[in-house]
């Protein structure tokens, strides 16, 4: 395999990995607080649709990104109310919400984006950093991103630092996710923390959907996320709720996604289903405990009935 092909595969893999990493970062925060946000798929899909619709109407991809974040956050308000306030089953909520998001975005895309309105909208173009983008293989992949891509990476780094396990917000989130009752007795507002964490996860989901739509595709199509939201949840589990592990998992999944398209084009006879299956095999291995590291938060998916 030539260097040019390897570079293309790595670049495509990083392109897939960035929205996945943004979504997984938000998902990890929600799960650390005790709320399993299976609605990430619907949040990403809602963000992608809203960003394309707003960009098509205004001609501004920046406004499109803001619209995507706002739409997904509104989605998150409903998710937080059902999961935290009414203590509904988080798995059922996630599956139902994703189905609802798929139906609504499909309906409104055919209604509001008819006649090609949502095709080839203005988006973010690649911005190569001099010298760094010339590094073989990894240069174009990492230092040839769009402005929104760089912003996504910066936001992930900022969240990792601000909400680290050694910071006050990070310790608060972990306390709520490990033992909500004890956290309440120490004076921590458990419900408020969980609300905020779900809303933060929703905002990152909207940003991830906007990145996919405006940096990679520049259009909207039915079910365009294609399971990336579920992969974000898988990445958190495979990464053992640690940011570095999540980064590795997202890069692995991104490369696997890129290989799905690259290997058939190269004439490599590997079953397509095998490449699709690999990320989930890794997740199963992680869940069953064969991969060492931190276990899930103790109160994950456990409703809290206190104040």
mmCIF file of N, CA and C in Angstrom, residues 17 20 49 88 120 136 287 301:
data_model
loop_
_atom_site.group_PDB
_atom_site.id
_atom_site.type_symbol
_atom_site.label_atom_id
_atom_site.label_comp_id
_atom_site.label_asym_id
_atom_site.label_seq_id
_atom_site.Cartn_x
_atom_site.Cartn_y
_atom_site.Cartn_z
ATOM 1 N N UNK A 17 -13.402 10.345 12.906
ATOM 2 C CA UNK A 17 -13.158 10.274 14.352
ATOM 3 C C UNK A 17 -13.505 11.579 15.071
ATOM 4 N N UNK A 20 -17.117 11.854 16.129
ATOM 5 C CA UNK A 20 -17.292 10.767 17.078
ATOM 6 C C UNK A 20 -16.674 11.115 18.425
ATOM 7 N N UNK A 49 -29.212 18.018 10.875
ATOM 8 C CA UNK A 49 -30.330 18.558 10.100
ATOM 9 C C UNK A 49 -30.496 20.060 10.328
ATOM 10 N N UNK A 88 -37.583 7.989 34.288
ATOM 11 C CA UNK A 88 -37.975 6.953 33.330
ATOM 12 C C UNK A 88 -36.764 6.094 32.966
ATOM 13 N N UNK A 120 -25.328 20.541 -1.119
ATOM 14 C CA UNK A 120 -24.158 21.387 -1.393
ATOM 15 C C UNK A 120 -24.295 22.788 -0.800
ATOM 16 N N UNK A 136 4.569 13.686 6.762
ATOM 17 C CA UNK A 136 4.001 12.518 6.076
ATOM 18 C C UNK A 136 2.916 11.829 6.885
ATOM 19 N N UNK A 287 -16.519 -4.529 27.703
ATOM 20 C CA UNK A 287 -17.626 -4.668 28.649
ATOM 21 C C UNK A 287 -17.455 -5.900 29.526
ATOM 22 N N UNK A 301 -27.339 4.676 35.167
ATOM 23 C CA UNK A 301 -28.722 4.248 34.853
ATOM 24 C C UNK A 301 -29.591 4.108 36.106
#
